[in-house]
Amino acid sequence: MGSPNRVWTAWLFVACAHWCFCSMARNKMFVEPSHVVYEELQSVSPALVNDELKPRYHFRPPRNWLNDPNGPMYYKGIYHFFYQYNPYGSVWGNIVWAHSISTDLINWKALAPAIYPSEPFDIYGCWSGSATVLPGDKPVILYTGVDPEQRQVQNIAFPANLSDPYLREWTKPDYNPVIPPELGVNASAFRDPTTAWYAPNKHWTLVVGSKRDRRGMAILYRSKDFVHWIKAKHPLHSFKDIGMWECPDFFPVAAKGRQGLETSEYGDGVKHVLKVSLDATRYEYYTVGKYYHHMDKYVPDVTSSDDHTGLRYDYGNFYASKTFYDPAKKRRILWGWANESDSAYTDKDKGWAGVQAIPRSLWLDDSGRQLVQWPIEEFETLRDKHIIVKNKNIPSGGFLEVQDIQTAQADVEVTFDVASLEKAEVFDPYYVDDAQAFCAKKTAETKGGVGPFGLLVLASANREERTAVFFRIFKAQSKYMVLMCHDPTRSSKRESTYKPTFAGFVDIDITKTRKISLRSLIDHSVVESFGGGGKTCITSRVYPSVAIGENAHLFVFNNGAQDVKVSELNAWEITEPEMNDEIIY
Ligand code: DQQ
């Protein structure tokens, strides 16, 4: 048992994964609704639907299924990224921890999978988890294993060779699991350990996602040696009637400024953030609050709500996210899974499914009420051909095409001047907690007062096919409300794809700024947008049927009653980074 000093070889992985797949298939592994194995879709040869829709600069393996980001970390000058991956097909199943490395978080080289089912404590699954870098620069991984009784248990793994900066080989000690589900813990809802922090009480501390009945919970564990873990009497935090909390993330943020904090930081000028991924809705929410160390208790601020009306990193396709502290640039970086909007059957035909959103730097907004996110600066090294448009008035009902640049693989930044708010529509308070439903009602087609104005991306030349990314400004009782929307309802003629509108409010005082900015990263079937300088983010997966490759156009539009001005628009073609093309052994 155990795999100390195992020498990694390709054949061993293939044999192991094959055995694992057969054994899972034999045992019909159905665990949770979100972990359905489509047995008939595993191990098929993909008939590519349209490879031009495959994202080119977002993180992805060359083929097959990807889901959650796992264990991101920085070690000896190298960024490590692991992710849930199916080596056999483009639907969920046979999950291993695939492993990639980078020196800039943008160009990636693939290594052989780091963690894969091999021992009784993980033979039915190697699910999500996190890395912690212990003093003396010693990385360690904690991940969820599924054991033969279908129990979710937490396991530890160590690098086999700390002098290998690529950390190619990982060892799972025989004493695993280090955190089994004890009496009173729901063993089929007990997963995704966080990065641990060293608390002032001189214990390593972490949380594991769980639920009790319908109460979502972040169960807290403490350890002196990182091997023996003791469950605390009370969870770090919990919330009623919400269901399973997957992939919790808990970290400190500076109350002022953009600098990231190491996960164990505490004291004056430090706030904390708790993020949970809700299995019931497949959306995730975060709160900003205070961590009371002496009680190991986290209390969200009154401005942060714990339920489905709460804050989201991203109001679109973005799930199971995880942050890590980058000591090289003193920043906190967010990774999130942007899943497909296609059916499992179409994913099978495509031969690929899932990307990671572009890594984002994240910090606390000056208001202290929410986080702000922005694509990491390294992304800009991919910018190529550049076009600028300045001072263009877009009259009511007008369009402006951004020409002389290909826009299927692009980065667009635009600032709109909103000179007058006179024609703003009256806000309907019914939608104050449901921006998404508001956007579904007031789409890009619905004429408004101030807005809808914004971009039509991945558009056909005649604009019949397009994804609208836009703002709409309303007059509420005591302030103006800025709604940001993604409307992909006309993004494709393909019926089979899910085309939901996504939306969030942007917390800016438009009466003061009179301006609002929008950035959209367009990557064939990904549209990732940042409104108000990164205060509100939305990611959509869209699959145009006409606006593909060279046939994709970009427009600015204004469907409001009042003119708006593009004070400046910058668009860049984006070059293709190195993206896990071949495995380095
Ligand atoms: N995905 C993993 C689980 C996690 C879920 C399994 C979230 O550990 O709860 O692939 O997407």
XYZ file of C-alpha atoms and ligand atoms in Angstrom:
596
model
C 0.000 0.000 0.000
C 1.125 3.611 -0.313
C 3.395 4.941 -3.005
C 6.569 6.239 -1.384
C 9.234 7.191 -3.884
C 7.234 5.830 -6.751
C 8.963 6.587 -10.056
C 6.444 8.040 -12.402
C 6.184 6.380 -15.785
C 3.682 6.916 -18.527
C 2.689 3.283 -18.755
C 1.951 3.145 -15.071
C -0.395 6.088 -15.317
C -2.181 4.623 -18.309
C -2.493 1.242 -16.630
C -3.648 2.802 -13.385
C -6.169 5.102 -14.979
C -7.471 2.271 -17.157
C -7.878 0.036 -14.137
C -9.495 2.829 -12.239
C -11.942 3.570 -15.052
C -12.902 -0.103 -15.379
C -13.379 -0.449 -11.678
C -15.500 2.707 -11.473
C -17.566 1.519 -14.409
C -18.049 -1.904 -12.802
C -19.198 -0.318 -9.598
C -21.458 2.281 -11.212
C -20.052 5.239 -9.382
C -22.948 7.608 -8.727
C -22.160 9.823 -5.773
C -23.911 13.197 -5.905
C -26.173 14.743 -8.530
C -23.302 16.991 -9.628
C -20.986 14.022 -10.041
C -22.902 11.948 -12.548
C -20.738 9.626 -14.616
C -21.967 9.302 -18.199
C -20.650 5.801 -18.702
C -21.707 5.623 -22.326
C -19.737 8.785 -23.100
C -16.417 7.776 -21.543
C -13.514 6.764 -23.737
C -15.016 7.701 -27.086
C -13.193 9.018 -30.103
C -14.327 12.575 -30.588
C -15.906 13.714 -33.847
C -15.032 17.390 -33.728
C -18.027 19.675 -34.213
C -16.139 22.832 -35.005
C -12.649 23.079 -33.669
C -12.552 26.805 -34.428
C -14.779 27.328 -31.385
C -12.138 25.861 -29.089
C -10.712 28.588 -26.815
C -7.080 29.415 -27.648
C -5.709 31.522 -24.820
C -7.718 30.324 -21.821
C -6.125 27.562 -19.764
C -7.181 24.118 -21.016
C -5.748 20.697 -21.748
C -5.383 19.807 -25.455
C -8.486 17.636 -25.235
C -11.001 16.074 -22.849
C -12.811 17.275 -19.748
C -11.577 19.807 -17.174
C -13.334 21.089 -14.070
C -12.192 22.609 -10.759
C -8.880 24.423 -10.266
C -6.871 22.613 -7.569
C -3.866 23.488 -5.421
C -2.463 26.552 -7.230
C 0.888 27.599 -5.738
C 4.270 29.182 -6.380
C 7.399 27.135 -5.708
C 11.030 27.937 -6.544
C 10.196 30.409 -9.325
C 7.474 28.246 -10.889
C 3.700 28.531 -10.767
C 1.990 25.167 -10.309
C -1.563 24.560 -11.326
C -3.538 21.340 -10.853
C -7.048 20.671 -12.061
C -9.748 18.029 -12.117
C -9.299 16.222 -15.423
C -10.718 13.199 -17.222
C -7.894 11.623 -19.287
C -10.419 9.477 -21.143
C -13.244 11.660 -22.331
C -14.878 15.053 -22.515
C -17.495 14.482 -19.818
C -16.934 14.246 -16.049
C -15.431 10.943 -14.844
C -12.121 9.109 -14.160
C -10.959 12.268 -12.392
C -7.244 12.811 -11.725
C -5.235 15.863 -10.640
C -3.662 16.980 -13.908
C -0.599 19.178 -13.378
C 0.811 22.114 -15.364
C 3.625 24.567 -14.735
C 4.363 28.096 -15.868
C 6.668 31.006 -15.196
C 4.071 33.631 -16.132
C 0.627 32.057 -15.492
C -0.152 32.438 -19.208
C 2.139 29.953 -21.052
C 1.697 26.436 -19.707
C 3.569 23.147 -19.943
C 1.801 19.913 -18.985
C 3.350 17.377 -16.645
C 2.014 13.887 -15.958
C -0.944 13.835 -13.535
C 0.211 14.388 -9.963
C -2.519 12.567 -8.057
C -4.654 9.731 -9.363
C -6.681 6.942 -7.745
C -4.292 4.282 -6.482
C -4.944 3.579 -2.805
C -7.939 2.475 -0.743
C -8.345 6.006 0.556
C -8.802 7.483 -2.941
C -9.547 4.550 -5.211
C -13.022 5.871 -6.108
C -11.982 9.456 -6.690
C -9.270 12.099 -6.314
C -11.365 15.204 -5.935
C -10.656 18.845 -5.233
C -8.259 20.266 -2.684
C -5.601 22.860 -1.997
C -1.893 23.363 -1.503
C -0.232 24.919 1.534
C 3.422 25.920 1.512
C 4.773 25.062 4.971
C 7.706 26.926 6.579
C 11.003 26.027 4.954
C 9.356 26.174 1.512
C 7.708 22.750 1.807
C 4.540 22.339 -0.262
C 1.871 19.917 0.814
C -1.460 19.035 -0.778
C -4.705 18.108 0.957
C -7.373 16.635 -1.315
C -10.608 14.691 -1.088
C -10.471 10.981 -1.782
C -13.464 8.715 -2.230
C -12.979 5.369 -0.500
C -14.540 1.953 -1.234
C -17.480 2.749 1.072
C -18.094 5.882 -1.020
C -17.038 8.023 1.934
C -15.372 11.337 1.186
C -12.132 11.556 3.181
C -9.326 14.135 3.266
C -5.848 12.919 2.281
C -2.392 14.392 2.355
C 0.307 14.188 -0.334
C 3.927 15.380 -0.280
C 6.375 16.062 -3.095
C 8.672 13.051 -3.478
C 11.628 15.283 -4.309
C 11.784 18.867 -3.028
C 14.783 19.656 -5.182
C 12.674 19.140 -8.337
C 11.140 22.604 -8.979
C 8.555 20.913 -11.222
C 7.347 18.776 -8.275
C 6.613 15.987 -10.726
C 6.091 13.156 -8.294
C 3.778 13.126 -5.254
C 3.745 10.635 -2.402
C 0.645 9.626 -0.462
C 1.592 8.283 2.982
C 0.001 5.081 4.235
C -1.455 6.867 7.243
C -4.070 8.533 5.031
C -6.830 9.579 5.351
C -5.740 12.314 7.700
C -9.300 13.607 8.104
C -11.985 10.893 7.913
C -15.650 11.867 8.312
C -16.301 11.245 11.967
C -19.659 10.543 13.581
C -22.094 13.343 12.849
C -20.409 14.357 9.581
C -22.249 13.562 6.344
C -19.718 11.311 4.560
C -21.155 11.950 1.101
C -21.016 15.732 1.600
C -17.559 16.294 3.017
C -15.002 17.603 0.594
C -12.637 20.203 -0.869
C -10.217 21.177 1.941
C -8.891 24.748 1.808
C -5.340 25.999 2.006
C -4.435 25.936 5.711
C -3.492 29.039 7.679
C -1.329 29.210 10.779
C -3.521 30.731 13.494
C -2.323 32.831 16.450
C -3.216 29.852 18.694
C -0.240 28.089 17.050
C -2.325 25.583 15.140
C -2.666 24.941 11.446
C -6.311 25.504 10.598
C -8.421 24.669 7.536
C -12.031 24.153 6.554
C -13.777 21.388 4.609
C -17.044 22.004 2.696
C -20.103 20.160 3.956
C -23.783 20.314 4.850
C -26.008 19.114 7.654
C -29.516 18.621 6.299
C -29.900 21.823 4.253
C -27.361 23.858 6.263
C -24.188 24.659 4.306
C -21.100 24.377 6.501
C -17.380 25.096 6.549
C -16.213 22.498 9.094
C -13.051 23.608 10.869
C -10.058 21.401 11.706
C -6.875 22.181 13.651
C -3.503 20.503 13.711
C -0.151 21.040 15.381
C 1.831 18.918 12.918
C -0.307 19.009 9.726
C -0.839 15.239 10.017
C -3.109 14.838 13.037
C -6.247 16.935 12.633
C -8.935 17.579 15.224
C -12.409 18.776 14.377
C -13.403 21.983 16.154
C -16.653 22.028 18.082
C -18.148 24.710 15.794
C -17.776 25.293 12.070
C -15.932 28.431 10.956
C -19.268 29.506 9.495
C -22.539 27.946 8.301
C -25.807 29.093 6.771
C -29.268 27.585 6.803
C -31.393 26.312 3.880
C -28.735 26.605 1.229
C -27.386 23.081 0.711
C -23.882 21.756 0.233
C -20.951 24.174 0.332
C -18.412 22.902 -2.184
C -14.918 24.311 -2.651
C -14.828 26.794 0.244
C -12.032 29.376 0.122
C -11.051 31.539 3.107
C -8.376 34.207 2.942
C -7.300 37.614 4.272
C -7.423 40.831 2.252
C -5.856 44.192 3.032
C -8.471 46.733 4.142
C -6.648 49.317 2.009
C -4.629 48.923 -1.162
C -4.220 46.200 -3.739
C -1.439 44.130 -2.241
C -2.352 40.504 -1.585
C -1.844 38.865 1.799
C -0.368 35.487 2.658
C -3.111 33.150 3.901
C -1.969 33.239 7.571
C -1.914 37.079 7.833
C -4.084 38.671 10.499
C -4.241 41.788 12.637
C -5.170 45.421 12.147
C -6.021 46.429 8.621
C -6.922 42.876 7.620
C -10.396 41.727 6.550
C -11.376 38.187 5.553
C -13.301 36.693 2.664
C -15.237 33.413 2.685
C -16.336 32.018 -0.675
C -18.513 28.957 -1.132
C -19.664 27.150 -4.282
C -23.323 26.185 -3.943
C -23.920 22.711 -5.299
C -27.674 23.390 -5.410
C -27.416 26.301 -7.878
C -23.914 25.763 -9.326
C -23.174 29.432 -8.570
C -20.796 30.703 -5.931
C -21.050 33.487 -3.393
C -18.641 35.327 -1.145
C -18.884 37.495 1.928
C -16.448 40.048 3.335
C -16.205 39.924 7.105
C -14.254 39.603 10.298
C -12.361 36.568 11.526
C -12.352 36.222 15.319
C -9.223 34.149 15.850
C -9.703 33.401 19.537
C -13.023 31.684 18.714
C -12.125 30.539 15.173
C -15.321 32.166 14.058
C -16.011 34.181 10.937
C -18.781 36.775 10.881
C -19.779 38.417 7.579
C -20.218 42.205 7.603
C -23.818 43.462 7.527
C -23.175 44.650 3.978
C -22.469 41.047 2.850
C -25.336 38.622 2.497
C -24.877 34.849 2.909
C -27.726 33.765 0.661
C -28.394 33.746 -3.080
C -28.693 37.550 -3.075
C -25.033 37.759 -2.071
C -21.935 38.916 -3.902
C -20.443 36.805 -6.656
C -16.954 36.851 -8.130
C -18.585 36.325 -11.474
C -22.268 36.378 -12.420
C -21.859 33.872 -15.263
C -20.254 30.471 -15.943
C -17.719 30.429 -13.119
C -17.536 27.768 -10.439
C -15.366 25.894 -7.919
C -12.932 28.815 -7.820
C -9.828 29.015 -5.672
C -7.333 31.756 -4.797
C -3.662 31.548 -3.886
C -1.088 34.021 -2.638
C 1.677 34.784 -5.121
C 4.749 35.735 -3.054
C 6.684 36.714 -6.201
C 4.400 39.670 -6.924
C 2.673 39.985 -3.553
C -0.800 39.512 -4.951
C -3.759 37.184 -4.474
C -4.818 35.409 -7.636
C -8.191 33.866 -8.395
C -8.746 30.828 -10.624
C -12.250 29.701 -11.643
C -13.696 27.023 -13.877
C -15.725 28.339 -16.855
C -17.787 25.291 -17.757
C -19.429 24.686 -21.137
C -23.016 25.619 -21.909
C -23.383 22.633 -24.228
C -25.044 19.337 -23.372
C -22.855 16.387 -22.317
C -23.629 14.807 -25.698
C -22.300 17.843 -27.590
C -19.265 17.975 -25.311
C -18.586 14.385 -26.284
C -18.721 15.326 -29.971
C -16.459 18.342 -29.464
C -13.834 16.269 -27.658
C -13.128 19.082 -25.163
C -15.044 20.654 -22.313
C -14.200 23.331 -19.764
C -11.574 26.059 -19.476
C -10.216 28.124 -16.630
C -11.041 31.816 -16.680
C -7.984 34.064 -17.085
C -6.284 34.268 -13.654
C -7.412 37.452 -11.930
C -5.709 39.623 -9.316
C -8.183 40.434 -6.583
C -8.304 43.017 -3.819
C -10.810 44.764 -1.566
C -12.585 47.770 -3.038
C -12.093 51.138 -1.286
C -15.704 50.899 -0.074
C -14.759 47.725 1.856
C -18.022 46.180 0.656
C -16.797 44.026 -2.204
C -13.787 42.683 -4.100
C -12.393 44.004 -7.361
C -10.854 41.670 -9.952
C -8.646 42.290 -12.952
C -6.869 39.927 -15.398
C -3.262 39.452 -14.257
C -0.858 41.908 -15.900
C 1.045 39.060 -17.630
C -1.981 38.538 -19.878
C -1.139 41.802 -21.642
C 2.036 40.219 -23.081
C -0.294 38.375 -25.485
C -1.639 41.630 -26.928
C -0.791 42.056 -30.604
C -2.357 44.198 -33.353
C -3.986 47.241 -31.780
C -6.797 49.581 -32.811
C -7.900 52.765 -30.995
C -11.189 54.574 -31.418
C -11.640 57.922 -29.664
C -14.475 60.365 -29.052
C -17.194 58.696 -31.101
C -20.763 59.587 -30.387
C -23.130 56.611 -30.610
C -26.597 58.067 -31.211
C -29.784 56.466 -29.995
C -30.280 53.274 -32.057
C -26.769 53.593 -33.555
C -23.896 51.152 -34.174
C -20.183 51.447 -34.721
C -18.170 48.583 -36.165
C -14.607 48.157 -34.873
C -12.767 47.359 -38.093
C -9.321 46.299 -39.361
C -8.786 43.768 -36.613
C -9.857 40.157 -36.092
C -12.018 39.917 -32.996
C -12.660 36.200 -32.377
C -9.527 36.165 -30.199
C -9.283 39.634 -28.723
C -9.112 41.921 -25.713
C -11.351 45.011 -25.842
C -11.362 47.894 -23.368
C -13.863 50.690 -23.747
C -14.920 53.689 -21.680
C -18.356 55.204 -22.196
C -19.184 58.800 -21.262
C -22.703 59.215 -19.921
C -23.243 62.953 -20.118
C -26.861 63.029 -18.980
C -28.997 60.763 -16.820
C -32.223 62.557 -17.607
C -33.724 59.765 -19.641
C -32.890 56.986 -17.176
C -35.744 54.482 -16.801
C -37.356 54.098 -13.403
C -35.933 51.139 -11.481
C -38.307 48.291 -10.675
C -37.451 47.327 -7.046
C -38.846 43.847 -7.678
C -35.508 43.034 -9.348
C -33.191 44.464 -6.703
C -32.076 40.943 -5.722
C -32.325 39.359 -9.149
C -30.237 41.141 -11.741
C -30.246 38.041 -13.927
C -34.059 37.997 -14.218
C -34.014 41.762 -14.844
C -31.610 41.301 -17.739
C -33.764 38.469 -19.130
C -36.692 40.890 -19.145
C -34.807 43.896 -20.447
C -32.511 42.366 -23.027
C -30.263 44.179 -25.495
C -33.322 44.374 -27.809
C -35.505 46.200 -25.292
C -35.176 49.902 -25.988
C -34.329 51.918 -22.901
C -33.477 55.413 -21.654
C -29.791 55.469 -20.674
C -28.733 52.217 -22.281
C -28.700 49.468 -23.185
C -25.296 50.438 -24.580
C -22.178 48.308 -24.885
C -20.545 45.774 -27.191
C -21.842 43.163 -29.595
C -19.132 40.504 -29.620
C -18.774 37.359 -31.733
C -21.263 39.014 -34.108
C -22.071 38.132 -37.711
C -21.614 40.937 -40.265
C -25.373 41.656 -40.260
C -25.511 41.425 -36.410
C -28.206 38.759 -36.555
C -25.919 36.563 -34.516
C -24.196 38.207 -31.554
C -23.593 38.207 -27.819
C -24.458 41.561 -26.244
C -22.390 42.843 -23.315
C -23.980 46.001 -22.018
C -25.001 48.461 -19.325
C -28.368 49.980 -18.524
C -28.807 52.793 -16.011
C -31.952 53.185 -13.891
C -33.202 55.812 -11.506
C -34.096 54.244 -8.158
C -35.553 56.122 -5.197
C -32.363 57.552 -3.781
C -29.688 56.648 -6.336
C -28.961 55.441 -9.841
C -28.542 51.709 -10.411
C -26.143 50.410 -13.066
C -27.043 46.990 -14.445
C -24.405 45.023 -16.378
C -25.620 42.192 -18.629
C -24.476 39.400 -20.896
C -27.227 38.568 -23.362
C -26.282 35.552 -25.498
C -29.861 34.742 -26.537
C -28.904 35.469 -30.157
C -25.383 34.093 -29.953
C -25.991 31.087 -32.178
C -28.505 29.340 -34.358
C -27.686 26.106 -32.560
C -30.717 25.139 -30.506
C -28.928 22.640 -28.267
C -26.886 25.181 -26.313
C -27.921 26.825 -23.081
C -28.059 30.611 -23.641
C -28.904 32.234 -20.321
C -28.678 35.962 -19.731
C -26.314 36.758 -16.869
C -26.201 40.020 -14.939
C -25.050 41.905 -11.882
C -25.310 45.454 -10.578
C -22.185 47.626 -10.679
C -21.601 49.505 -7.432
C -20.485 52.883 -8.802
C -21.905 56.338 -8.333
C -22.572 57.260 -11.946
C -23.649 60.782 -10.924
C -20.024 61.362 -9.884
C -18.091 59.337 -12.449
C -20.297 60.065 -15.507
C -18.233 57.314 -17.086
C -18.255 53.570 -17.048
C -15.651 51.136 -18.333
C -15.983 47.682 -19.819
C -13.358 45.112 -20.736
C -14.205 41.908 -22.619
C -11.818 39.031 -23.286
C -13.146 37.208 -26.339
C -11.812 33.729 -27.079
C -13.943 31.946 -29.745
C -16.447 30.410 -27.324
C -15.585 32.403 -24.185
C -16.646 35.966 -23.369
C -15.211 37.155 -20.055
C -16.203 40.704 -19.093
C -15.139 43.156 -16.387
C -17.443 46.119 -15.707
C -16.627 49.283 -13.744
C -12.895 48.467 -13.574
C -13.535 44.892 -12.348
C -16.287 45.527 -9.810
C -18.706 43.266 -11.661
C -17.542 40.325 -13.775
C -19.501 38.025 -16.089
C -18.283 35.007 -18.074
C -20.360 33.280 -20.752
C -19.744 30.300 -23.006
C -21.230 30.851 -26.473
C -21.013 28.825 -29.698
C -21.697 30.984 -32.765
C -22.817 29.254 -35.929
C -21.778 32.096 -38.312
C -19.557 34.469 -36.333
C -16.659 32.042 -36.212
C -12.973 32.898 -36.773
C -12.569 35.501 -39.531
C -16.347 35.904 -39.686
C -16.575 37.268 -36.157
C -17.262 41.019 -35.955
C -17.262 43.527 -33.115
C -19.673 46.450 -32.761
C -20.457 49.146 -30.241
C -24.218 49.663 -29.914
C -26.646 51.975 -28.204
C -30.296 50.990 -27.922
C -31.158 53.718 -25.417
C -33.100 56.920 -26.048
C -30.084 59.040 -25.216
C -26.720 59.287 -27.048
C -23.615 57.908 -25.386
C -20.011 58.616 -26.271
C -17.139 56.184 -26.608
C -14.420 58.320 -25.058
C -11.844 55.634 -25.861
C -11.867 52.072 -27.148
C -8.740 49.927 -27.396
C -8.904 46.519 -29.054
C -6.042 44.069 -29.402
C -5.733 40.808 -31.241
C -4.497 38.184 -28.792
C -1.797 35.706 -29.726
C -1.942 32.077 -28.726
C 0.194 31.125 -25.728
C 1.839 27.765 -25.160
C -1.024 25.679 -23.835
C -0.160 22.262 -22.450
C 0.662 20.956 -25.907
C 2.711 17.967 -24.841
C 3.487 16.257 -21.560
C 6.987 16.795 -20.166
C 8.232 13.774 -18.227
N -15.919 18.925 -8.157
C -15.067 17.976 -7.478
C -15.532 17.983 -6.063
C -16.129 19.333 -5.919
C -16.822 19.535 -7.236
C -15.174 16.641 -8.165
C -17.099 20.970 -7.554
O -14.456 17.784 -5.154
O -16.999 19.423 -4.826
O -14.703 16.722 -9.491
O -17.222 21.193 -8.935
